[in-house]
Amino acid sequence: MRKAIWKVLKLSPAIFAATVFTANSALAEEINNQVTPVAELSEDKASMDQVTSVSQFSDVQPTDWAFQALQSLVERYGCIAGYPNGTYRGNRALTRYEFAAGLNACLDRVNELIATATADIISREDLATLQRLQEEFSAELATLRGRVDALEARTAELEANQFSTTAKLKGEVIFALSQAFGDQVAGNTQDIDSNTVFSDRVRLNIDSSFTGKDKLRVRLQARNTQSNAGETGTNMTRLGFDGDNGNDFEIEELWYEFPLSDALKVHIDANAGEYNDNLNNFNPAFQSSGSGAISRYGRFSPIYRQGGGAGMTLTFAPKSPISASVGYLAEDNDDPGSGLGVFNGSYAAIGQIAFQPSKSFGVGFTYARTYQNNEGGVNLFDSTGSALANRPFDNVATTANHYGVQALVSPSSNISLSGWAGYSDATAKAGANEGDDAEMFYWAAALALRDLGAKGSTLGVIFGQPPRVTENDIAAREDEDTSYHLEALYKLPINDNIAITPGVLVIFNPEHDNDNDTIYVGTLRTTFKF
């Protein structure tokens, strides 16, 4: 009997709630000595009649706290009786007899509803069929139960031994075969003596989030890809992923990013910050050193190579096509002993206005103000362009204003056109030529064709002019001619985690000198991601 009552109560929570609330109300009134006399209860009980609508009760209002429960019991289950005078008397005490009678009436009604509702839904034949199927597939059901148990055990083991509850580990490994070809070293009559080299780069990113909207990144890096500038005589031939630390792991990036509001994002670099990571550089197909352009210059505009080190970047991006960013990076941030630091040493301040109404079109206008002392060596364009462009006044402290415009057009998801142009003016701040000025100019255009021959592939062509000194108060340090950068590559994905990218880089008139022979660099880059 208890099981039957509980089954009904589980099927009809409204009944259970109403009866419990009514009993509690009775108990409270009994404690306050407000119980109606038994004689009156017996007289009223004898004259109770079943009602079909809660509106038949003159003393029940929709604002009453139990109105919905009473309405459900009356109109849905039909097991509530009222008094002949049309009242319900919801505030008066309830006797145990009345409780038993009301509960019994509701149970009888619910049993009728259950019998009626299930009469046409399931039959004994259906039950027999279900039982037969269960017996026939008992082995399969047991196997499924075993697999579920095994999965639960493995899940528990993974949770107990997971790397971190807040961090994710991602990795990228590059294997590269490369060789430079040509007749002579740029600016030298010596023949290019370059052998085929095999090198690597390993990056491990540990990304953590503490609120779901922020990100802390610690990047460990080991590599042994040496710059080929020593063999070719020019930084114009450098690869986009080169760098050598003897394959020893070191912290290469350390930054934290979080939103201050829905429209304002804060990015803090503690080590080796780069603006190309912090700002939209409008060259998504080729910006990655692991899966984009094979050359250093082909990845993005040199204006994003200004500065480096520690600092902050703020990006204001409201729900509109226009966004704005400002940033400051200090190269000598960790050297207080030399009298330098965040504000006294080399720095790069940047500002950018971006207009991107859709994914198929975007344009950015960028300005950067830089100061480089000769402590770490002047390098205005971070080893892209000619030697004179990077040191227009030799290795003396230099300030510069950099202006750039970048654009991206994607007529379809498989085609994208991108490009940039930049102008810089620099001033010598020390030495015999203090106060002298110089001007530099550069540009490039890139075409990316996706899913050509294979899904996920990219055929890329990049053509442009690396940074060149167009005017200099020191006439001997102007670039007389013009170099051209031509790059072609084809990224072929083997699967979701491996991609092979053969590519060739051609530099015409290296170091902006027509007397220099054309130099070629062939590369086969294999990228593993996990």
mmCIF file of C-alpha atoms in Angstrom, residues 104 107 142 178 184 214 224 234 240 287 334 346 401 412 434 438:
data_model
loop_
_atom_site.group_PDB
_atom_site.id
_atom_site.type_symbol
_atom_site.label_atom_id
_atom_site.label_comp_id
_atom_site.label_asym_id
_atom_site.label_seq_id
_atom_site.Cartn_x
_atom_site.Cartn_y
_atom_site.Cartn_z
ATOM 1 C CA ASN A 104 -8.396 8.589 -1.032
ATOM 2 C CA LEU A 107 -5.894 8.324 -5.424
ATOM 3 C CA ALA A 142 25.971 -6.908 -21.398
ATOM 4 C CA SER A 178 66.434 24.016 -47.310
ATOM 5 C CA GLN A 184 77.530 35.053 -55.994
ATOM 6 C CA ASP A 214 40.871 35.206 -20.443
ATOM 7 C CA ASN A 224 68.345 25.027 -34.573
ATOM 8 C CA THR A 234 71.432 39.395 -47.344
ATOM 9 C CA GLY A 240 60.046 32.771 -41.640
ATOM 10 C CA GLN A 287 51.076 35.089 -41.190
ATOM 11 C CA ASP A 334 64.526 43.919 -17.740
ATOM 12 C CA SER A 346 64.368 51.163 -26.765
ATOM 13 C CA ASN A 401 57.965 57.217 -37.574
ATOM 14 C CA SER A 412 35.111 33.762 -52.011
ATOM 15 C CA GLU A 434 73.156 63.394 -35.392
ATOM 16 C CA ALA A 438 66.336 59.123 -44.002
#
